[in-house]
mmCIF file of C-alpha atoms and ligand atoms in Angstrom:
data_model
loop_
_atom_site.group_PDB
_atom_site.id
_atom_site.type_symbol
_atom_site.label_atom_id
_atom_site.label_comp_id
_atom_site.label_asym_id
_atom_site.label_seq_id
_atom_site.Cartn_x
_atom_site.Cartn_y
_atom_site.Cartn_z
ATOM 1 C CA UNK B 1 -28.203 -2.671 83.930
ATOM 2 C CA UNK B 2 -28.494 -4.781 80.975
ATOM 3 C CA UNK B 3 -30.241 -8.253 80.361
ATOM 4 C CA UNK B 4 -27.890 -10.785 78.912
ATOM 5 C CA UNK B 5 -28.053 -14.743 77.551
ATOM 6 C CA UNK B 6 -25.265 -16.185 79.798
ATOM 7 C CA UNK B 7 -24.033 -19.900 78.826
ATOM 8 C CA UNK B 8 -25.619 -22.422 82.129
ATOM 9 C CA UNK B 9 -24.299 -25.338 80.490
ATOM 10 C CA UNK B 10 -23.334 -27.026 76.951
ATOM 11 C CA UNK B 11 -23.489 -30.658 76.050
ATOM 12 C CA UNK B 12 -22.980 -32.732 73.073
ATOM 13 C CA UNK B 13 -23.467 -36.199 71.423
ATOM 14 C CA UNK B 14 -21.992 -38.028 68.709
ATOM 15 C CA UNK B 15 -23.376 -41.024 66.957
ATOM 16 C CA UNK B 16 -21.382 -44.720 67.852
ATOM 17 C CA UNK B 17 -20.449 -44.866 63.953
ATOM 18 C CA UNK B 18 -17.227 -43.749 63.196
ATOM 19 C CA UNK B 19 -16.138 -43.886 59.522
ATOM 20 C CA UNK B 20 -12.568 -43.115 58.772
ATOM 21 C CA UNK B 21 -11.271 -41.513 55.381
ATOM 22 C CA UNK B 22 -10.394 -44.657 54.336
ATOM 23 C CA UNK B 23 -13.821 -46.404 54.177
ATOM 24 C CA UNK B 24 -14.515 -44.335 51.300
ATOM 25 C CA UNK B 25 -11.374 -45.308 48.928
ATOM 26 C CA UNK B 26 -13.545 -48.701 48.472
ATOM 27 C CA UNK B 27 -16.277 -46.829 47.308
ATOM 28 C CA UNK B 28 -15.183 -43.597 45.314
ATOM 29 C CA UNK B 29 -12.190 -42.931 43.532
ATOM 30 C CA UNK B 30 -10.178 -40.954 46.577
ATOM 31 C CA UNK B 31 -8.165 -41.128 49.018
ATOM 32 C CA UNK B 32 -7.411 -40.417 52.991
ATOM 33 C CA UNK B 33 -4.869 -37.981 51.281
ATOM 34 C CA UNK B 34 -7.066 -35.996 49.599
ATOM 35 C CA UNK B 35 -9.727 -35.381 52.207
ATOM 36 C CA UNK B 36 -6.929 -34.891 54.787
ATOM 37 C CA UNK B 37 -5.248 -32.263 52.183
ATOM 38 C CA UNK B 38 -8.080 -30.479 51.101
ATOM 39 C CA UNK B 39 -10.480 -30.815 54.178
ATOM 40 C CA UNK B 40 -8.390 -31.339 57.352
ATOM 41 C CA UNK B 41 -11.366 -34.375 57.342
ATOM 42 C CA UNK B 42 -10.122 -37.423 59.014
ATOM 43 C CA UNK B 43 -13.362 -39.243 60.042
ATOM 44 C CA UNK B 44 -17.051 -38.753 60.807
ATOM 45 C CA UNK B 45 -20.058 -40.110 62.594
ATOM 46 C CA UNK B 46 -22.950 -41.731 60.643
ATOM 47 C CA UNK B 47 -26.075 -42.249 62.771
ATOM 48 C CA UNK B 48 -27.355 -45.247 63.032
ATOM 49 C CA UNK B 49 -30.576 -46.935 60.629
ATOM 50 C CA UNK B 50 -33.435 -45.646 62.599
ATOM 51 C CA UNK B 51 -31.049 -43.113 63.960
ATOM 52 C CA UNK B 52 -33.097 -39.311 63.662
ATOM 53 C CA UNK B 53 -31.772 -35.648 64.005
ATOM 54 C CA UNK B 54 -34.507 -35.424 66.702
ATOM 55 C CA UNK B 55 -32.727 -38.191 68.970
ATOM 56 C CA UNK B 56 -29.574 -37.176 68.605
ATOM 57 C CA UNK B 57 -30.995 -33.442 69.635
ATOM 58 C CA UNK B 58 -32.151 -35.107 72.610
ATOM 59 C CA UNK B 59 -29.033 -36.781 73.796
ATOM 60 C CA UNK B 60 -27.299 -33.386 73.475
ATOM 61 C CA UNK B 61 -30.153 -31.677 75.454
ATOM 62 C CA UNK B 62 -29.923 -33.928 77.815
ATOM 63 C CA UNK B 63 -25.946 -33.758 78.357
ATOM 64 C CA UNK B 64 -26.751 -29.871 78.103
ATOM 65 C CA UNK B 65 -28.830 -29.723 80.918
ATOM 66 C CA UNK B 66 -27.567 -31.826 83.247
ATOM 67 C CA UNK B 67 -23.884 -29.898 82.323
ATOM 68 C CA UNK B 68 -26.033 -26.661 83.501
ATOM 69 C CA UNK B 69 -27.813 -28.361 86.540
ATOM 70 C CA UNK B 70 -31.158 -27.702 84.939
ATOM 71 C CA UNK B 71 -34.555 -29.617 84.595
ATOM 72 C CA UNK B 72 -36.070 -29.957 81.318
ATOM 73 C CA UNK B 73 -39.249 -28.188 83.067
ATOM 74 C CA UNK B 74 -37.271 -25.213 84.388
ATOM 75 C CA UNK B 75 -36.685 -24.170 80.271
ATOM 76 C CA UNK B 76 -39.589 -22.444 78.476
ATOM 77 C CA UNK B 77 -37.960 -22.316 75.002
ATOM 78 C CA UNK B 78 -36.383 -24.619 72.906
ATOM 79 C CA UNK B 79 -34.854 -23.702 69.589
ATOM 80 C CA UNK B 80 -33.326 -26.384 67.161
ATOM 81 C CA UNK B 81 -31.021 -25.363 64.325
ATOM 82 C CA UNK B 82 -31.345 -27.693 61.488
ATOM 83 C CA UNK B 83 -31.626 -28.607 57.524
ATOM 84 C CA UNK B 84 -32.544 -32.144 58.151
ATOM 85 C CA UNK B 85 -35.990 -32.779 60.205
ATOM 86 C CA UNK B 86 -37.085 -36.180 61.041
ATOM 87 C CA UNK B 87 -40.297 -35.119 58.657
ATOM 88 C CA UNK B 88 -41.156 -31.872 57.222
ATOM 89 C CA UNK B 89 -43.101 -30.943 59.787
ATOM 90 C CA UNK B 90 -43.824 -30.757 63.188
ATOM 91 C CA UNK B 91 -40.494 -29.066 63.907
ATOM 92 C CA UNK B 92 -37.210 -30.994 65.808
ATOM 93 C CA UNK B 93 -37.723 -28.586 68.545
ATOM 94 C CA UNK B 94 -41.102 -29.718 69.539
ATOM 95 C CA UNK B 95 -40.346 -33.923 69.244
ATOM 96 C CA UNK B 96 -37.200 -33.016 71.812
ATOM 97 C CA UNK B 97 -39.725 -31.459 73.849
ATOM 98 C CA UNK B 98 -41.960 -34.312 73.680
ATOM 99 C CA UNK B 99 -38.834 -36.728 74.327
ATOM 100 C CA UNK B 100 -37.899 -34.548 77.214
ATOM 101 C CA UNK B 101 -41.773 -34.880 78.546
ATOM 102 C CA UNK B 102 -41.819 -31.237 78.766
ATOM 103 C CA UNK B 103 -45.131 -29.485 79.390
ATOM 104 C CA UNK B 104 -45.014 -26.229 78.977
ATOM 105 C CA UNK B 105 -42.978 -23.259 76.641
ATOM 106 C CA UNK B 106 -42.313 -23.052 73.217
ATOM 107 C CA UNK B 107 -40.699 -24.848 70.662
ATOM 108 C CA UNK B 108 -39.276 -24.401 66.968
ATOM 109 C CA UNK B 109 -36.766 -24.950 63.936
ATOM 110 C CA UNK B 110 -34.276 -22.285 62.806
ATOM 111 C CA UNK B 111 -33.116 -23.318 59.030
ATOM 112 C CA UNK B 112 -30.386 -21.400 57.890
ATOM 113 C CA UNK B 113 -28.058 -24.932 57.371
ATOM 114 C CA UNK B 114 -24.362 -24.725 58.322
ATOM 115 C CA UNK B 115 -25.430 -20.896 59.782
ATOM 116 C CA UNK B 116 -27.871 -22.028 61.595
ATOM 117 C CA UNK B 117 -26.590 -22.485 65.067
ATOM 118 C CA UNK B 118 -25.758 -18.659 64.843
ATOM 119 C CA UNK B 119 -29.000 -17.641 64.085
ATOM 120 C CA UNK B 120 -30.375 -19.962 66.503
ATOM 121 C CA UNK B 121 -27.919 -18.011 69.388
ATOM 122 C CA UNK B 122 -29.349 -14.530 67.679
ATOM 123 C CA UNK B 123 -32.923 -15.567 68.071
ATOM 124 C CA UNK B 124 -32.518 -17.213 71.695
ATOM 125 C CA UNK B 125 -30.871 -13.755 72.529
ATOM 126 C CA UNK B 126 -33.105 -11.846 71.140
ATOM 127 C CA UNK B 127 -36.098 -13.774 72.524
ATOM 128 C CA UNK B 128 -34.124 -13.269 76.118
ATOM 129 C CA UNK B 129 -33.266 -9.669 75.728
ATOM 130 C CA UNK B 130 -36.941 -9.106 74.906
ATOM 131 C CA UNK B 131 -38.344 -10.666 78.623
ATOM 132 C CA UNK B 132 -39.951 -13.236 76.331
ATOM 133 C CA UNK B 133 -38.108 -15.894 77.313
ATOM 134 C CA UNK B 134 -35.898 -16.731 80.689
ATOM 135 C CA UNK B 135 -34.147 -20.106 79.933
ATOM 136 C CA UNK B 136 -33.423 -21.455 76.359
ATOM 137 C CA UNK B 137 -32.382 -24.833 75.050
ATOM 138 C CA UNK B 138 -30.407 -23.620 72.120
ATOM 139 C CA UNK B 139 -29.422 -27.344 69.816
ATOM 140 C CA UNK B 140 -28.003 -27.722 66.750
ATOM 141 C CA UNK B 141 -28.498 -30.994 65.462
ATOM 142 C CA UNK B 142 -28.026 -32.908 62.023
ATOM 143 C CA UNK B 143 -28.347 -36.432 60.167
ATOM 144 C CA UNK B 144 -26.147 -35.208 56.853
ATOM 145 C CA UNK B 145 -25.429 -38.527 55.943
ATOM 146 C CA UNK B 146 -29.148 -38.657 54.796
ATOM 147 C CA UNK B 147 -28.563 -36.038 51.924
ATOM 148 C CA UNK B 148 -25.115 -37.170 50.120
ATOM 149 C CA UNK B 149 -24.951 -38.844 47.024
ATOM 150 C CA UNK B 150 -22.410 -41.497 47.940
ATOM 151 C CA UNK B 151 -21.510 -41.184 43.854
ATOM 152 C CA UNK B 152 -20.121 -37.700 44.491
ATOM 153 C CA UNK B 153 -16.912 -37.458 45.986
ATOM 154 C CA UNK B 154 -16.483 -33.464 45.925
ATOM 155 C CA UNK B 155 -19.445 -34.024 49.014
ATOM 156 C CA UNK B 156 -19.749 -37.202 50.339
ATOM 157 C CA UNK B 157 -16.657 -36.962 51.742
ATOM 158 C CA UNK B 158 -16.955 -34.047 53.955
ATOM 159 C CA UNK B 159 -19.971 -34.345 55.793
ATOM 160 C CA UNK B 160 -21.244 -35.990 59.066
ATOM 161 C CA UNK B 161 -23.565 -36.808 61.669
ATOM 162 C CA UNK B 162 -23.907 -35.260 65.337
ATOM 163 C CA UNK B 163 -25.776 -32.594 67.949
ATOM 164 C CA UNK B 164 -24.752 -29.959 70.730
ATOM 165 C CA UNK B 165 -27.042 -27.981 72.656
ATOM 166 C CA UNK B 166 -26.471 -24.897 75.179
ATOM 167 C CA UNK B 167 -28.628 -23.720 78.217
ATOM 168 C CA UNK B 168 -28.758 -20.146 78.155
ATOM 169 C CA UNK B 169 -30.166 -18.088 80.794
ATOM 170 C CA UNK B 170 -31.142 -14.647 81.496
ATOM 171 C CA UNK B 171 -28.718 -12.441 83.847
ATOM 172 C CA UNK B 172 -28.209 -8.458 84.713
ATOM 173 C CA UNK B 173 -25.162 -7.780 83.166
ATOM 174 C CA UNK B 174 -23.658 -3.909 83.491
ATOM 175 C CA UNK B 175 -23.780 -3.301 80.356
ATOM 176 C CA UNK B 176 -20.204 -3.542 79.163
ATOM 177 C CA UNK B 177 -18.030 -5.983 77.267
ATOM 178 C CA UNK B 178 -16.967 -7.578 80.640
ATOM 179 C CA UNK B 179 -20.484 -9.046 81.465
ATOM 180 C CA UNK B 180 -20.730 -12.857 80.519
ATOM 181 C CA UNK B 181 -23.125 -13.923 78.233
ATOM 182 C CA UNK B 182 -23.760 -12.714 74.611
ATOM 183 C CA UNK B 183 -22.339 -9.516 73.524
ATOM 184 C CA UNK B 184 -23.283 -8.944 69.539
ATOM 185 C CA UNK B 185 -24.825 -10.549 67.000
ATOM 186 C CA UNK B 186 -24.381 -10.269 63.192
ATOM 187 C CA UNK B 187 -25.919 -12.145 60.775
ATOM 188 C CA UNK B 188 -26.728 -11.641 56.460
ATOM 189 C CA UNK B 189 -28.183 -13.780 53.973
ATOM 190 C CA UNK B 190 -27.409 -13.381 50.342
ATOM 191 C CA UNK B 191 -30.089 -15.342 47.956
ATOM 192 C CA UNK B 192 -28.725 -14.461 44.733
ATOM 193 C CA UNK B 193 -26.113 -17.631 45.934
ATOM 194 C CA UNK B 194 -28.750 -19.811 45.975
ATOM 195 C CA UNK B 195 -27.824 -21.816 43.355
ATOM 196 C CA UNK B 196 -23.891 -22.586 44.790
ATOM 197 C CA UNK B 197 -25.291 -25.286 47.843
ATOM 198 C CA UNK B 198 -28.572 -26.288 48.109
ATOM 199 C CA UNK B 199 -30.753 -29.761 47.956
ATOM 200 C CA UNK B 200 -32.342 -30.900 45.248
ATOM 201 C CA UNK B 201 -35.448 -31.918 47.068
ATOM 202 C CA UNK B 202 -38.375 -31.007 48.904
ATOM 203 C CA UNK B 203 -42.597 -30.239 48.125
ATOM 204 C CA UNK B 204 -40.821 -29.477 44.503
ATOM 205 C CA UNK B 205 -39.869 -32.947 43.934
ATOM 206 C CA UNK B 206 -41.484 -34.836 46.653
ATOM 207 C CA UNK B 207 -37.730 -36.425 47.479
ATOM 208 C CA UNK B 208 -35.747 -35.628 50.080
ATOM 209 C CA UNK B 209 -33.187 -35.608 47.848
ATOM 210 C CA UNK B 210 -29.176 -34.879 47.701
ATOM 211 C CA UNK B 211 -27.365 -32.285 48.476
ATOM 212 C CA UNK B 212 -25.345 -30.313 45.464
ATOM 213 C CA UNK B 213 -22.644 -27.794 46.178
ATOM 214 C CA UNK B 214 -20.160 -25.529 43.636
ATOM 215 C CA UNK B 215 -17.560 -26.240 46.504
ATOM 216 C CA UNK B 216 -14.830 -24.296 45.401
ATOM 217 C CA UNK B 217 -17.238 -21.422 45.114
ATOM 218 C CA UNK B 218 -18.399 -21.562 48.809
ATOM 219 C CA UNK B 219 -14.546 -21.593 49.831
ATOM 220 C CA UNK B 220 -14.193 -18.445 48.089
ATOM 221 C CA UNK B 221 -17.501 -16.719 49.728
ATOM 222 C CA UNK B 222 -16.939 -18.205 53.028
ATOM 223 C CA UNK B 223 -12.877 -17.019 53.299
ATOM 224 C CA UNK B 224 -14.311 -13.666 52.149
ATOM 225 C CA UNK B 225 -17.331 -12.990 54.428
ATOM 226 C CA UNK B 226 -16.520 -14.720 57.625
ATOM 227 C CA UNK B 227 -13.515 -12.724 58.765
ATOM 228 C CA UNK B 228 -15.716 -9.789 57.644
ATOM 229 C CA UNK B 229 -19.035 -10.969 59.899
ATOM 230 C CA UNK B 230 -16.345 -11.429 63.219
ATOM 231 C CA UNK B 231 -14.876 -8.358 62.861
ATOM 232 C CA UNK B 232 -18.196 -6.605 62.232
ATOM 233 C CA UNK B 233 -19.548 -8.929 65.445
ATOM 234 C CA UNK B 234 -16.570 -7.685 67.731
ATOM 235 C CA UNK B 235 -16.727 -3.757 66.365
ATOM 236 C CA UNK B 236 -20.802 -4.192 67.794
ATOM 237 C CA UNK B 237 -19.161 -5.844 71.265
ATOM 238 C CA UNK B 238 -16.955 -3.259 71.654
ATOM 239 C CA UNK B 239 -13.522 -5.794 71.535
ATOM 240 C CA UNK B 240 -10.714 -6.093 69.238
ATOM 241 C CA UNK B 241 -9.583 -9.380 67.751
ATOM 242 C CA UNK B 242 -6.767 -9.475 70.300
ATOM 243 C CA UNK B 243 -9.526 -9.654 73.290
ATOM 244 C CA UNK B 244 -10.686 -12.834 71.375
ATOM 245 C CA UNK B 245 -10.088 -15.959 73.628
ATOM 246 C CA UNK B 246 -11.580 -18.451 71.454
ATOM 247 C CA UNK B 247 -12.794 -18.663 68.168
ATOM 248 C CA UNK B 248 -15.429 -21.662 67.781
ATOM 249 C CA UNK B 249 -15.492 -21.541 63.847
ATOM 250 C CA UNK B 250 -18.300 -23.776 61.812
ATOM 251 C CA UNK B 251 -15.580 -26.662 60.815
ATOM 252 C CA UNK B 252 -16.356 -26.915 57.333
ATOM 253 C CA UNK B 253 -12.771 -27.478 56.398
ATOM 254 C CA UNK B 254 -9.658 -26.911 58.111
ATOM 255 C CA UNK B 255 -8.324 -24.424 55.184
ATOM 256 C CA UNK B 256 -11.181 -22.085 55.675
ATOM 257 C CA UNK B 257 -10.794 -22.321 59.396
ATOM 258 C CA UNK B 258 -7.012 -21.657 59.043
ATOM 259 C CA UNK B 259 -7.772 -18.229 56.189
ATOM 260 C CA UNK B 260 -10.460 -16.935 58.576
ATOM 261 C CA UNK B 261 -8.434 -17.058 61.474
ATOM 262 C CA UNK B 262 -4.832 -15.419 59.447
ATOM 263 C CA UNK B 263 -7.548 -12.678 58.479
ATOM 264 C CA UNK B 264 -8.479 -11.827 61.344
ATOM 265 C CA UNK B 265 -5.222 -12.045 63.015
ATOM 266 C CA UNK B 266 -5.891 -14.449 65.754
ATOM 267 C CA UNK B 267 -3.005 -17.582 66.000
ATOM 268 C CA UNK B 268 -4.313 -21.244 65.254
ATOM 269 C CA UNK B 269 -3.495 -21.591 69.093
ATOM 270 C CA UNK B 270 -6.821 -19.301 70.024
ATOM 271 C CA UNK B 271 -9.006 -21.454 67.584
ATOM 272 C CA UNK B 272 -11.304 -24.893 68.962
ATOM 273 C CA UNK B 273 -10.597 -27.106 66.071
ATOM 274 C CA UNK B 274 -12.829 -30.359 65.506
ATOM 275 C CA UNK B 275 -13.060 -30.399 62.400
ATOM 276 C CA UNK B 276 -10.677 -33.419 61.757
ATOM 277 C CA UNK B 277 -12.992 -35.500 63.752
ATOM 278 C CA UNK B 278 -16.293 -34.640 63.106
ATOM 279 C CA UNK B 279 -16.776 -33.347 59.466
ATOM 280 C CA UNK B 280 -18.781 -30.744 58.298
ATOM 281 C CA UNK B 281 -21.878 -31.303 60.751
ATOM 282 C CA UNK B 282 -23.591 -28.185 59.467
ATOM 283 C CA UNK B 283 -25.792 -26.407 62.103
ATOM 284 C CA UNK B 284 -24.563 -29.353 64.557
ATOM 285 C CA UNK B 285 -20.571 -28.415 64.177
ATOM 286 C CA UNK B 286 -20.273 -25.022 66.503
ATOM 287 C CA UNK B 287 -22.432 -26.588 69.514
ATOM 288 C CA UNK B 288 -20.398 -29.803 69.350
ATOM 289 C CA UNK B 289 -16.749 -27.643 69.089
ATOM 290 C CA UNK B 290 -17.892 -25.677 72.175
ATOM 291 C CA UNK B 291 -18.811 -28.875 73.983
ATOM 292 C CA UNK B 292 -15.443 -30.567 73.106
ATOM 293 C CA UNK B 293 -13.493 -27.157 73.381
ATOM 294 C CA UNK B 294 -14.898 -27.222 77.366
ATOM 295 C CA UNK B 295 -14.264 -31.109 77.387
ATOM 296 C CA UNK B 296 -10.790 -30.382 76.525
ATOM 297 C CA UNK B 297 -9.825 -27.291 79.139
ATOM 298 C CA UNK B 298 -9.821 -25.275 76.197
ATOM 299 C CA UNK B 299 -12.703 -22.947 77.120
ATOM 300 C CA UNK B 300 -12.958 -21.665 80.844
ATOM 301 C CA UNK B 301 -15.780 -19.535 82.239
ATOM 302 C CA UNK B 302 -14.856 -15.174 81.210
ATOM 303 C CA UNK B 303 -13.684 -16.570 77.961
ATOM 304 C CA UNK B 304 -14.376 -14.516 75.086
ATOM 305 C CA UNK B 305 -15.579 -16.704 72.140
ATOM 306 C CA UNK B 306 -16.114 -15.984 68.769
ATOM 307 C CA UNK B 307 -18.157 -18.182 65.997
ATOM 308 C CA UNK B 308 -18.776 -17.684 62.818
ATOM 309 C CA UNK B 309 -20.506 -19.710 60.231
ATOM 310 C CA UNK B 310 -21.578 -19.918 56.684
ATOM 311 C CA UNK B 311 -23.826 -21.737 54.629
ATOM 312 C CA UNK B 312 -26.360 -22.913 51.848
ATOM 313 C CA UNK B 313 -28.737 -19.808 50.927
ATOM 314 C CA UNK B 314 -26.189 -17.912 51.412
ATOM 315 C CA UNK B 315 -26.406 -17.589 54.679
ATOM 316 C CA UNK B 316 -23.624 -16.358 57.468
ATOM 317 C CA UNK B 317 -23.173 -14.388 61.056
ATOM 318 C CA UNK B 318 -21.390 -14.206 64.154
ATOM 319 C CA UNK B 319 -22.074 -14.339 67.513
ATOM 320 C CA UNK B 320 -19.523 -12.759 70.038
ATOM 321 C CA UNK B 321 -20.228 -14.225 73.929
ATOM 322 C CA UNK B 322 -18.393 -14.178 76.962
ATOM 323 C CA UNK B 323 -18.429 -17.725 77.761
HETATM 324 O O1 LIG Q 1 -20.391 -25.663 55.472
HETATM 325 C C1 LIG Q 1 -21.053 -25.215 54.300
HETATM 326 C C2 LIG Q 1 -20.683 -24.709 53.668
HETATM 327 N N1 LIG Q 1 -19.087 -25.434 52.702
HETATM 328 C C3 LIG Q 1 -17.897 -25.356 52.951
HETATM 329 O O2 LIG Q 1 -17.683 -24.525 53.287
HETATM 330 C C4 LIG Q 1 -17.448 -26.689 51.826
HETATM 331 C C5 LIG Q 1 -16.474 -25.457 50.856
HETATM 332 N N2 LIG Q 1 -15.660 -25.917 49.913
HETATM 333 C C6 LIG Q 1 -14.550 -27.295 50.102
HETATM 334 O O3 LIG Q 1 -14.179 -27.014 51.389
HETATM 335 C C7 LIG Q 1 -13.521 -27.138 49.139
HETATM 336 O O4 LIG Q 1 -13.512 -26.315 47.544
HETATM 337 C C8 LIG Q 1 -13.869 -28.685 48.343
HETATM 338 C C9 LIG Q 1 -12.846 -29.513 49.883
HETATM 339 C C10 LIG Q 1 -14.853 -29.548 48.449
HETATM 340 C C11 LIG Q 1 -12.711 -28.851 47.513
HETATM 341 O O5 LIG Q 1 -11.783 -28.435 47.969
HETATM 342 P P1 LIG Q 1 -10.726 -27.409 46.568
HETATM 343 O O6 LIG Q 1 -9.374 -27.284 46.609
HETATM 344 O O7 LIG Q 1 -11.707 -26.600 46.224
HETATM 345 O O8 LIG Q 1 -10.803 -29.079 45.417
HETATM 346 P P2 LIG Q 1 -11.622 -28.510 44.278
HETATM 347 O O9 LIG Q 1 -13.154 -28.648 44.137
HETATM 348 O O10 LIG Q 1 -11.144 -27.638 42.971
HETATM 349 O O11 LIG Q 1 -11.368 -30.273 43.292
HETATM 350 C C12 LIG Q 1 -9.905 -30.098 42.603
HETATM 351 C C13 LIG Q 1 -9.772 -31.295 42.214
HETATM 352 C C14 LIG Q 1 -10.316 -31.960 41.310
HETATM 353 O O12 LIG Q 1 -10.161 -32.643 39.750
HETATM 354 P P3 LIG Q 1 -9.961 -32.180 38.459
HETATM 355 O O13 LIG Q 1 -11.406 -31.450 38.174
HETATM 356 O O14 LIG Q 1 -8.718 -30.881 39.150
HETATM 357 O O15 LIG Q 1 -9.075 -32.873 37.912
HETATM 358 C C15 LIG Q 1 -11.980 -32.766 41.627
HETATM 359 O O16 LIG Q 1 -12.488 -33.398 40.778
HETATM 360 O O17 LIG Q 1 -10.176 -32.958 43.103
HETATM 361 C C16 LIG Q 1 -11.271 -33.446 42.434
HETATM 362 N N3 LIG Q 1 -11.557 -34.057 43.634
HETATM 363 C C17 LIG Q 1 -11.940 -35.211 44.342
HETATM 364 N N4 LIG Q 1 -10.518 -36.152 44.329
HETATM 365 C C18 LIG Q 1 -10.452 -37.136 45.353
HETATM 366 C C19 LIG Q 1 -13.283 -33.651 44.411
HETATM 367 N N5 LIG Q 1 -13.290 -34.669 45.061
HETATM 368 C C20 LIG Q 1 -12.124 -35.257 45.361
HETATM 369 C C21 LIG Q 1 -12.485 -36.620 46.350
HETATM 370 N N6 LIG Q 1 -11.363 -37.140 45.962
HETATM 371 N N7 LIG Q 1 -13.404 -36.417 47.513
#
């Protein structure tokens, strides 16, 4: 018998304001055609003034708790994956804990940029397997609009705001790939690539800073590393690409998503794609895609999902789970 971290519920929240590509045509030398053809993005959501990452995270958490039929008081751990915390500290996770009225358990943030949700899932899995936690709320929440340099057309058209959340619960499995729950995790980082994607602010400058990216270089690493980590996670799970029901990729660029699926020899009909509607929401993109994929009727109980993501660090990884 093996302890597994099984998905009990999922939910998401997107801010009301939808920004179509055409809005950027009025302020930058860009076009809807360029943005669509180079990234697959058609629109994204931006948080309202004063609406913070913790607000988005709390709403997504409430949606996931409702889907799971679980009270906040039954949660013993909250992990928030984010690179856009309201404040340097305390963590967004403790803010969510307070907003949900929880007085017990423990809460912390994970910062692995766009790979954040994959890292957070791996941490939640480790806590559950070790017996340190039984029911974990894993949230990806971002307000990347706050990090944009609105004069840099190479980055500001790509990102959006949003949040998604999962409730994971300890369950007993047979220890085979037929079990529901997280079956394998595969994490990597390589700090030698820190200058490819970063925010030029923090305690070093005393400002929040703006996102800087060498897009072409990040693209090259993404295509190479994502299929590799997904294959590694599948191997660890004892599964093959033919057994994958859904790839739920980090939603940064449709061309990266397509190239990764091709390398994995998984048809695009088996890939959950939301990048057209959300843009790149960093650590929020995978749980958002899971929640939307569930609402669309794509993801069903028993399906094998492969997530994969890469971002600043560089940090990347993959999680294989049976829903
Ligand atoms: O989630 C974290 C990981 N991040 C990513 O995965 C992002 C990875 N990178 C990408 O998605 C792509 O590299 C981009 C979408 C950022 C750019 O696509 P690209 O095909 O790599 O284009 P490029 O950077 O090579 O730029 C091509 C041209 C350049 O003009 P020149 O130098 O060829 O004259 C850019 O100046 O497109 C120009 N350009 C734009 N033109 C119109 C860059 N941004 C824009 C824009 N509108 N918004």
